[in-house]
Steps between C-alpha positions, in 0.01 A plus 500: 500500500384337175179302522417198288163482329270255683307413183505151358527671161799710608804491272854433625662831591817420302527305175809471280625288209795500261631264235508404134179465302512438128862615485434838662592587856190603696465639852190610688427629848200631688491659845201603705479875550555675832139617496374140498754383757405777740129417483532122481340478155633287218701621205315468170772476234558178307757419231502198270708379208479222244663368185281514190364162398699508174816623675510825301457751785483566871176614659537744789214624719455727801162570656402733784177466696307814581552623854131581535436123530772398750356157582427374147674685217819297541291198396429677172870584460602138544243361258538768233879461503472122463226507237674774300832313499329185380304684231796692359721191510258333260550773236741362238766680301287444187201672664721792598629534147144501367389775741662540839270760652178316413636165620623636833189705568287191435717298740459755782126525440484123536695513827263766628197283436667201664534715812133595477408133463705414807324772695156382389573135580709522816425841655151605384467751785795704371464779245737596220619783721585259782754329272615815319866527408725668249674283241833551321626241252797455270565249225878504462635325187772238523550364150299487183425684177557874517666509841868483407533826302223712651380349829205651681308418817123515525335662802142501626368708787179558692542755778804681635793257492790590273794345321845639434803405299855548624792579272794546732356735762255665259129427544230509234135470600285267294169670578488879529444614855275795414457814706343361817628274780631160392283310748148608402306191389260574215442142387517149646411138435292290518246700303192404295627700199880498514573574135502880532714492818803327349798709392745340256840608379796347323843611622831451314772307683802609298765620744291405804681325787196414714121520502332590830134454592388684813183557697409858586675503838838453333417685178411814696839496673678450167314796351543731797841421650835533324658321800276196454570495126874498558473241775294256293713548189816423701344178631364393162800589286564126473284191565449451872410215729210498747690664789605804300161520326323518835760737640441739210141561615597568863578869459350762728325800353276750674136444410563162332265267688343286226586144398800476268516242225741469208558231239825546304618312190849557365606500136609182327813685390663345804532123481307284743821381667628855539167616639501225760856576598425871532195437712695275732788737566554640845355845510745787479507823699188709535494772229655826616219729385444765770142397565560122519640377830553156661253386761605359838474145370817556298353369175167670458513843341246780508426809303437806716217738406558744219553857622159650542314173445146507628343236713 
């Protein structure tokens, strides 16, 4: 039976949101992993979103606390996600035009030091490692100079989270996975010298239907399972409401025990009214892919393990 974390700092085991923000349809969900539920420890994923102060972009963030600090790292996730959203939201379209990478790196460095200041003032007995988390951020343009003809999103990363774009059912990864496992954490925040840890990339949005930010628990499944890729693409082919967004993360896959968090923003090519109508529609039949079957609830759907999947 699942066990709830007894910690006062424990996160809710299910979080979900969906709606319009700045004219884009946005949906996010986070579920506590089976490994945490079995042991009665808290999940450590956090997602946040904000509208830029000048209205030119959306700010998306997902953070994942390190499992080696099960009683405290979710505190770091919560604060880094909030501070990073606030810092990136303050970056104006004019600053981006003058030098996007430098402006966004400076904003994340500032968020990092706000987290360190919080730790020093409120929790002086905790170390950087106690609050350690990975950070994945996206600044997604809405309107403004240079975005109409050749739009691009800006991504920052510290650690092992990853972002994807969806064009139909085709995925493109924003950060290269590399040769090793997708869930090996080589860097985290807060850190006394964060500058060298930050990865930055700019990704074109032409032809992109949706942008997806994911923590490593979900990103690993996307990388390793064709069934999960098909299942998520079928759920995110159009803007979805909170029920379908949460349902999309409730697949079953052998060896997949980590927290799952995704934040999805759909293209502005679909009008706000159409996006809202699409998200509110009654869900259709479960896709007929051979490895996606309906659960006993009648609405939830699950992806069975890939043939030969380890675990």
